[in-house]
Amino acid sequence: MSATVRVNASGSYDVVIEKGIMSRAGECCKALFGTCKMVLVTDDKVAPLYLEKVKTSFTSAGYDTVEFIFKNGEESKNIDTLSQLLEFMAENRVTRSDTVVALGGGVTGDMAGFAAAVFLRGIRFVQMPTTLLAMVDSSVGGKTAVDLKAGKNLAGAFYQPDLVLCDYDALDTLEPETFAEGMAEVIKYGVIFDKKLFDLVKNGDVKKDIEKIITRCVELKRDVVEADEHDKGERQLLNFGHTIGHAVEKCSNFGISHGNAVAIGMVIAAKASHNLGWVSENCTDDIIEALKNNSLPVKSEFTAEELFDVTLNDKKRAGGTISLVIPEVMGNCVLKKVPVEQVLEFIKSGI
Ligand code: GLY
């Protein structure tokens, strides 16, 4: 089985969702661009699992490859690793005709994408996501970045890939918690845009429909990116659960993972929106049920004041207002601009 979603943003590209496509990566690239050097960027957790397979696929198709392997984890997504990658590319005489391939999860895709965006002012870039979260969200849409000491994703560029290859065979080697993290984003897409998708994943029995689920999420993301590539309006809907989710992540000193924090953030946002009378339907119970069935948490130990403090620090720079994403009815979210100070009341109502 296979599905292809075409994205027409500042760059146009296919997202191919296919079991086993990793071993056809060379062939797929060859159909699009001639032989060149492939800079394979991956981490030390993914490399032992898939690097050899991907490398063989490229060399069999006539490509030269060089490999850059960094330490797995968000701590690596910084200027130091980026700088090492750029120096590595320069030492290996990578040119404008060559290609960066990101093989891994969100960290790899974000950082390799940023390297591709700035090296020689931009070279070709292929995403090969290996986590569910990267397949349904971060590999599509061109957000690339590294973290700074002051916060996550503070240095980056909008830079669309030239091709995305989603081999959902890779999901078989994911730890259940990492798979669940991706499901938080899938549930998010359902609540924001698509009740049918939400209903499909609500009972947690998702593996049998995984190609359909990934494809639907990529289509939804495609629509948002085509409408608002640079995140000035509609794309902000993808932040449902993220404002409070980021606060949960920070309060836990990043001990609570992004997906788990977003799950908690979605519950708070849904409950608050209902309690404040901002929405016509109360989606909270459905969201809680879907999250629980997909092995995701629905609350944290942090108080509204603790969560608000870190939100305030984060958003003060944004001129005093914040756009909250509100589930108007299941499958349709809207943006609501509120003064940052009102966020305390919002969190209190949702906790
Ligand atoms: N992950 C949210 C976005 O791409 O806008």
CSV table of C-alpha atoms and ligand atoms in Angstrom, one decimal:
chain,number,residue,atom,x,y,z
A,1,MET,CA,0.0,0.0,0.0
A,2,SER,CA,1.1,3.5,-0.7
A,3,ALA,CA,-0.2,7.0,-0.6
A,4,THR,CA,1.2,10.3,-1.9
A,5,VAL,CA,0.3,13.8,-0.8
A,6,ARG,CA,1.5,16.7,-2.9
A,7,VAL,CA,2.4,19.9,-1.0
A,8,ASN,CA,2.4,23.2,-2.9
A,9,ALA,CA,4.0,25.8,-0.7
A,10,SER,CA,7.0,28.0,-1.6
A,11,GLY,CA,8.5,24.8,-2.8
A,12,SER,CA,6.4,21.9,-4.1
A,13,TYR,CA,7.0,18.3,-3.0
A,14,ASP,CA,5.6,14.9,-2.5
A,15,VAL,CA,5.1,13.2,0.9
A,16,VAL,CA,5.1,9.5,0.2
A,17,ILE,CA,3.6,7.2,2.9
A,18,GLU,CA,4.6,3.6,2.2
A,19,LYS,CA,5.6,0.6,4.2
A,20,GLY,CA,9.2,-0.3,3.4
A,21,ILE,CA,10.0,2.8,1.3
A,22,MET,CA,13.3,3.3,3.1
A,23,SER,CA,14.9,0.6,1.0
A,24,ARG,CA,13.7,2.4,-2.1
A,25,ALA,CA,15.0,5.8,-1.0
A,26,GLY,CA,17.7,5.9,-3.7
A,27,GLU,CA,15.3,4.9,-6.5
A,28,CYS,CA,12.8,7.6,-5.3
A,29,CYS,CA,15.4,10.3,-5.3
A,30,LYS,CA,16.8,9.3,-8.6
A,31,ALA,CA,13.4,9.8,-10.2
A,32,LEU,CA,13.5,13.4,-9.0
A,33,PHE,CA,17.1,14.5,-9.2
A,34,GLY,CA,20.3,13.2,-10.7
A,35,THR,CA,23.2,11.5,-8.8
A,36,CYS,CA,24.9,13.6,-6.2
A,37,LYS,CA,26.4,13.3,-2.8
A,38,MET,CA,23.9,12.5,-0.1
A,39,VAL,CA,24.7,13.8,3.4
A,40,LEU,CA,22.9,11.3,5.7
A,41,VAL,CA,22.1,12.9,9.0
A,42,THR,CA,20.9,10.7,11.8
A,43,ASP,CA,21.4,10.0,15.6
A,44,ASP,CA,23.1,7.2,17.4
A,45,LYS,CA,19.8,5.5,18.2
A,46,VAL,CA,18.5,5.4,14.7
A,47,ALA,CA,21.8,4.7,13.0
A,48,PRO,CA,22.1,1.1,14.1
A,49,LEU,CA,18.5,0.4,13.0
A,50,TYR,CA,18.3,2.0,9.6
A,51,LEU,CA,21.4,3.7,8.4
A,52,GLU,CA,22.9,0.7,6.6
A,53,LYS,CA,19.7,0.0,4.8
A,54,VAL,CA,19.3,3.6,3.7
A,55,LYS,CA,22.9,3.9,2.7
A,56,THR,CA,22.8,0.7,0.6
A,57,SER,CA,19.7,2.0,-1.1
A,58,PHE,CA,21.5,5.2,-2.1
A,59,THR,CA,24.8,3.6,-3.2
A,60,SER,CA,22.9,1.0,-5.3
A,61,ALA,CA,21.2,3.9,-7.1
A,62,GLY,CA,24.6,5.4,-7.8
A,63,TYR,CA,24.8,8.1,-5.1
A,64,ASP,CA,27.9,8.9,-3.0
A,65,THR,CA,27.1,9.1,0.7
A,66,VAL,CA,28.7,10.7,3.8
A,67,GLU,CA,27.2,10.2,7.2
A,68,PHE,CA,26.9,12.5,10.2
A,69,ILE,CA,25.8,10.8,13.4
A,70,PHE,CA,25.0,12.8,16.5
A,71,LYS,CA,23.9,11.9,20.1
A,72,ASN,CA,20.2,11.1,20.3
A,73,GLY,CA,18.0,13.6,22.2
A,74,GLU,CA,16.7,17.2,22.3
A,75,GLU,CA,20.0,18.3,24.1
A,76,SER,CA,21.8,17.8,20.8
A,77,LYS,CA,19.5,20.2,18.9
A,78,ASN,CA,21.7,23.2,19.4
A,79,ILE,CA,24.1,25.5,17.7
A,80,ASP,CA,27.1,23.4,18.6
A,81,THR,CA,25.8,20.3,16.8
A,82,LEU,CA,24.6,22.4,13.9
A,83,SER,CA,28.0,24.0,13.6
A,84,GLN,CA,29.7,20.5,13.6
A,85,LEU,CA,27.3,19.4,10.9
A,86,LEU,CA,28.0,22.5,8.7
A,87,GLU,CA,31.8,22.0,9.2
A,88,PHE,CA,31.4,18.3,8.3
A,89,MET,CA,29.6,19.3,5.1
A,90,ALA,CA,32.3,21.8,4.2
A,91,GLU,CA,35.1,19.3,4.9
A,92,ASN,CA,33.3,16.8,2.7
A,93,ARG,CA,33.1,19.4,-0.1
A,94,VAL,CA,29.3,19.3,-0.3
A,95,THR,CA,28.1,21.6,-3.1
A,96,ARG,CA,24.8,23.2,-4.2
A,97,SER,CA,24.0,20.1,-6.2
A,98,ASP,CA,24.2,17.8,-3.2
A,99,THR,CA,21.4,16.8,-0.8
A,100,VAL,CA,20.9,16.6,3.0
A,101,VAL,CA,18.8,13.6,4.1
A,102,ALA,CA,17.3,13.7,7.6
A,103,LEU,CA,16.8,10.1,8.9
A,104,GLY,CA,15.1,10.2,12.3
A,105,GLY,CA,12.6,12.0,14.5
A,106,GLY,CA,11.8,15.6,14.9
A,107,VAL,CA,15.2,16.6,16.3
A,108,THR,CA,17.0,15.2,13.3
A,109,GLY,CA,14.6,16.7,10.8
A,110,ASP,CA,14.6,20.2,12.4
A,111,MET,CA,18.4,20.4,12.7
A,112,ALA,CA,19.3,18.8,9.4
A,113,GLY,CA,16.7,21.0,7.7
A,114,PHE,CA,18.2,24.1,9.2
A,115,ALA,CA,21.7,23.0,8.0
A,116,ALA,CA,20.3,22.5,4.5
A,117,ALA,CA,18.6,25.9,4.6
A,118,VAL,CA,21.8,27.8,5.5
A,119,PHE,CA,24.6,25.7,3.9
A,120,LEU,CA,25.7,27.6,0.8
A,121,ARG,CA,22.5,29.6,1.2
A,122,GLY,CA,20.4,26.5,0.7
A,123,ILE,CA,20.8,23.0,-0.7
A,124,ARG,CA,18.4,20.2,-1.4
A,125,PHE,CA,16.7,18.4,1.5
A,126,VAL,CA,14.9,15.1,2.0
A,127,GLN,CA,13.0,14.1,5.1
A,128,MET,CA,12.9,10.4,6.1
A,129,PRO,CA,11.0,10.5,9.4
A,130,THR,CA,11.2,7.5,11.7
A,131,THR,CA,8.8,8.5,14.5
A,132,LEU,CA,5.1,9.0,14.3
A,133,LEU,CA,5.3,12.5,15.5
A,134,ALA,CA,7.8,13.4,12.7
A,135,MET,CA,5.7,11.6,10.1
A,136,VAL,CA,2.4,13.4,11.0
A,137,ASP,CA,3.8,16.8,11.8
A,138,SER,CA,7.4,17.9,11.9
A,139,SER,CA,8.7,16.5,8.6
A,140,VAL,CA,6.0,18.4,6.6
A,141,GLY,CA,5.7,22.1,6.3
A,142,GLY,CA,9.2,23.4,6.4
A,143,LYS,CA,9.8,24.5,10.0
A,144,THR,CA,13.5,23.9,10.7
A,145,ALA,CA,15.3,25.1,13.9
A,146,VAL,CA,17.7,24.5,16.7
A,147,ASP,CA,17.1,25.4,20.4
A,148,LEU,CA,18.9,28.3,22.1
A,149,LYS,CA,19.6,28.5,25.9
A,150,ALA,CA,16.6,30.8,26.2
A,151,GLY,CA,14.2,28.3,24.7
A,152,LYS,CA,13.2,25.8,22.1
A,153,ASN,CA,13.3,26.4,18.3
A,154,LEU,CA,14.5,30.0,18.7
A,155,ALA,CA,16.8,30.0,15.7
A,156,GLY,CA,15.5,28.5,12.5
A,157,ALA,CA,14.1,29.0,9.0
A,158,PHE,CA,11.1,28.1,7.0
A,159,TYR,CA,12.6,25.8,4.5
A,160,GLN,CA,10.5,23.2,2.6
A,161,PRO,CA,12.0,19.8,1.9
A,162,ASP,CA,12.2,18.5,-1.7
A,163,LEU,CA,10.7,15.1,-0.8
A,164,VAL,CA,9.4,13.3,2.3
A,165,LEU,CA,9.5,9.5,2.6
A,166,CYS,CA,7.5,8.1,5.5
A,167,ASP,CA,8.3,4.4,6.0
A,168,TYR,CA,5.8,3.4,8.7
A,169,ASP,CA,7.6,0.1,9.1
A,170,ALA,CA,9.9,2.2,11.3
A,171,LEU,CA,7.1,2.6,13.8
A,172,ASP,CA,7.6,-1.1,14.8
A,173,THR,CA,10.9,-0.3,16.6
A,174,LEU,CA,9.5,2.7,18.5
A,175,GLU,CA,9.1,2.5,22.2
A,176,PRO,CA,5.3,2.5,23.1
A,177,GLU,CA,5.8,5.9,24.9
A,178,THR,CA,7.3,7.4,21.7
A,179,PHE,CA,4.5,6.0,19.6
A,180,ALA,CA,1.9,7.5,22.0
A,181,GLU,CA,3.6,10.9,21.7
A,182,GLY,CA,2.8,10.8,18.0
A,183,MET,CA,-0.7,9.9,18.8
A,184,ALA,CA,-1.1,13.0,20.9
A,185,GLU,CA,-0.5,15.0,17.6
A,186,VAL,CA,-2.9,12.8,15.7
A,187,ILE,CA,-5.6,13.4,18.2
A,188,LYS,CA,-4.8,17.1,18.0
A,189,TYR,CA,-5.4,17.0,14.2
A,190,GLY,CA,-8.8,15.3,14.8
A,191,VAL,CA,-9.9,17.9,17.4
A,192,ILE,CA,-8.8,20.8,15.3
A,193,PHE,CA,-10.0,19.7,11.8
A,194,ASP,CA,-11.6,16.3,11.5
A,195,LYS,CA,-14.1,14.6,13.7
A,196,LYS,CA,-13.9,11.4,11.5
A,197,LEU,CA,-10.2,11.1,12.1
A,198,PHE,CA,-10.8,11.7,15.9
A,199,ASP,CA,-13.4,8.9,15.9
A,200,LEU,CA,-11.1,6.6,14.0
A,201,VAL,CA,-8.3,6.9,16.7
A,202,LYS,CA,-10.5,7.4,19.8
A,203,ASN,CA,-10.5,3.8,20.9
A,204,GLY,CA,-6.7,3.4,20.6
A,205,ASP,CA,-6.8,0.6,18.1
A,206,VAL,CA,-4.8,2.4,15.5
A,207,LYS,CA,-2.0,0.2,14.1
A,208,LYS,CA,-4.3,-1.4,11.5
A,209,ASP,CA,-5.2,2.0,10.1
A,210,ILE,CA,-1.8,3.6,10.4
A,211,GLU,CA,-1.3,4.4,6.7
A,212,LYS,CA,-4.7,6.0,6.5
A,213,ILE,CA,-4.1,8.0,9.7
A,214,ILE,CA,-0.7,9.3,8.7
A,215,THR,CA,-2.0,10.2,5.2
A,216,ARG,CA,-5.0,12.1,6.7
A,217,CYS,CA,-2.8,14.0,9.1
A,218,VAL,CA,-0.4,14.9,6.3
A,219,GLU,CA,-3.3,16.1,4.1
A,220,LEU,CA,-4.6,18.3,6.9
A,221,LYS,CA,-1.1,19.7,7.5
A,222,ARG,CA,-0.7,20.3,3.8
A,223,ASP,CA,-3.9,22.3,3.7
A,224,VAL,CA,-2.7,24.5,6.6
A,225,VAL,CA,0.8,25.0,5.3
A,226,GLU,CA,-0.5,25.9,1.8
A,227,ALA,CA,-2.9,28.5,3.4
A,228,ASP,CA,-0.4,30.0,5.9
A,229,GLU,CA,3.2,28.7,5.3
A,230,HIS,CA,4.7,31.4,7.5
A,231,ASP,CA,2.6,30.9,10.6
A,232,LYS,CA,0.9,34.2,10.6
A,233,GLY,CA,-2.7,33.0,11.1
A,234,GLU,CA,-4.4,29.7,10.4
A,235,ARG,CA,-1.2,27.6,11.0
A,236,GLN,CA,-1.4,28.7,14.6
A,237,LEU,CA,-4.4,26.4,15.0
A,238,LEU,CA,-1.8,23.6,15.1
A,239,ASN,CA,-0.8,25.0,18.5
A,240,PHE,CA,-3.9,23.5,20.1
A,241,GLY,CA,-2.8,22.2,23.5
A,242,HIS,CA,0.7,23.7,23.0
A,243,THR,CA,0.6,26.9,25.0
A,244,ILE,CA,-0.2,25.1,28.2
A,245,GLY,CA,1.7,22.1,27.0
A,246,HIS,CA,4.9,24.1,26.7
A,247,ALA,CA,4.3,25.4,30.2
A,248,VAL,CA,3.9,21.8,31.5
A,249,GLU,CA,7.1,20.8,29.7
A,250,LYS,CA,9.0,23.7,31.3
A,251,CYS,CA,7.6,23.2,34.8
A,252,SER,CA,8.7,19.6,34.6
A,253,ASN,CA,12.2,20.7,33.5
A,254,PHE,CA,11.4,18.7,30.3
A,255,GLY,CA,10.9,15.5,32.3
A,256,ILE,CA,7.4,15.3,30.8
A,257,SER,CA,7.8,14.7,27.0
A,258,HIS,CA,6.4,17.1,24.4
A,259,GLY,CA,3.6,14.7,23.4
A,260,ASN,CA,2.6,14.0,26.9
A,261,ALA,CA,2.6,17.7,27.7
A,262,VAL,CA,0.5,18.5,24.7
A,263,ALA,CA,-2.0,15.9,25.8
A,264,ILE,CA,-2.3,17.6,29.2
A,265,GLY,CA,-2.5,21.0,27.5
A,266,MET,CA,-5.4,19.8,25.3
A,267,VAL,CA,-7.4,18.7,28.2
A,268,ILE,CA,-6.9,22.0,30.1
A,269,ALA,CA,-7.7,24.1,27.0
A,270,ALA,CA,-10.9,22.1,26.2
A,271,LYS,CA,-12.2,22.2,29.8
A,272,ALA,CA,-11.4,25.9,30.2
A,273,SER,CA,-13.0,26.8,26.9
A,274,HIS,CA,-16.2,25.1,28.0
A,275,ASN,CA,-16.2,26.4,31.6
A,276,LEU,CA,-15.7,30.0,30.3
A,277,GLY,CA,-18.6,29.6,27.9
A,278,TRP,CA,-16.5,30.2,24.9
A,279,VAL,CA,-17.6,27.1,22.9
A,280,SER,CA,-20.8,25.5,21.8
A,281,GLU,CA,-19.8,21.9,22.6
A,282,ASN,CA,-17.9,20.4,25.5
A,283,CYS,CA,-15.2,18.2,23.9
A,284,THR,CA,-13.4,17.5,27.2
A,285,ASP,CA,-14.7,14.0,28.0
A,286,ASP,CA,-14.1,12.8,24.4
A,287,ILE,CA,-10.6,14.1,24.4
A,288,ILE,CA,-9.8,12.6,27.8
A,289,GLU,CA,-11.2,9.2,26.6
A,290,ALA,CA,-9.1,9.3,23.4
A,291,LEU,CA,-6.0,10.2,25.3
A,292,LYS,CA,-6.4,7.5,27.9
A,293,ASN,CA,-7.1,4.9,25.2
A,294,ASN,CA,-3.9,5.9,23.5
A,295,SER,CA,-1.8,5.7,26.7
A,296,LEU,CA,-1.4,9.4,27.2
A,297,PRO,CA,-1.7,11.4,30.4
A,298,VAL,CA,-4.6,13.8,31.0
A,299,LYS,CA,-3.4,15.9,34.0
A,300,SER,CA,-0.2,17.0,35.7
A,301,GLU,CA,0.6,18.0,39.3
A,302,PHE,CA,1.4,21.6,38.5
A,303,THR,CA,-0.8,24.4,39.8
A,304,ALA,CA,-2.4,27.1,37.6
A,305,GLU,CA,-0.1,29.7,39.1
A,306,GLU,CA,3.0,27.6,38.3
A,307,LEU,CA,1.9,27.0,34.7
A,308,PHE,CA,0.9,30.7,34.2
A,309,ASP,CA,4.3,31.9,35.5
A,310,VAL,CA,6.2,30.1,32.8
A,311,THR,CA,3.6,31.0,30.1
A,312,LEU,CA,4.0,34.7,31.1
A,313,ASN,CA,7.8,34.6,30.9
A,314,ASP,CA,7.5,33.0,27.5
A,315,LYS,CA,4.9,35.3,26.0
A,316,LYS,CA,5.6,38.7,27.5
A,317,ARG,CA,7.7,39.5,24.5
A,318,ALA,CA,4.7,38.9,22.2
A,319,GLY,CA,3.2,42.3,23.1
A,320,GLY,CA,0.8,41.3,25.8
A,321,THR,CA,-1.7,39.1,23.9
A,322,ILE,CA,-1.7,35.4,23.2
A,323,SER,CA,-3.7,33.4,20.6
A,324,LEU,CA,-5.4,30.5,22.3
A,325,VAL,CA,-6.8,27.6,20.3
A,326,ILE,CA,-10.4,26.9,21.3
A,327,PRO,CA,-12.3,23.7,20.3
A,328,GLU,CA,-15.5,25.3,19.1
A,329,VAL,CA,-17.0,21.8,18.3
A,330,MET,CA,-15.2,18.5,17.8
A,331,GLY,CA,-13.3,18.8,14.5
A,332,ASN,CA,-13.3,22.6,14.4
A,333,CYS,CA,-11.0,24.8,16.4
A,334,VAL,CA,-10.8,28.6,16.3
A,335,LEU,CA,-8.2,31.1,17.4
A,336,LYS,CA,-9.0,33.5,20.3
A,337,LYS,CA,-6.7,36.4,21.1
A,338,VAL,CA,-6.7,37.2,24.8
A,339,PRO,CA,-4.5,39.4,27.0
A,340,VAL,CA,-1.7,37.3,28.5
A,341,GLU,CA,-3.0,38.1,32.0
A,342,GLN,CA,-6.3,36.3,31.2
A,343,VAL,CA,-4.4,33.1,30.7
A,344,LEU,CA,-4.3,32.6,34.5
A,345,GLU,CA,-8.1,32.5,34.6
A,346,PHE,CA,-8.1,30.2,31.6
A,347,ILE,CA,-5.7,27.7,33.2
A,348,LYS,CA,-7.6,27.8,36.5
A,349,SER,CA,-10.8,27.0,34.7
A,350,GLY,CA,-9.2,24.1,32.9
A,351,ILE,CA,-7.3,22.4,35.7
B,1,GLY,N1,4.2,21.8,14.3
B,1,GLY,C1,3.5,22.9,14.0
B,1,GLY,C2,3.7,23.5,12.7
B,1,GLY,O1,4.3,23.0,11.9
B,1,GLY,O2,3.2,24.6,12.5
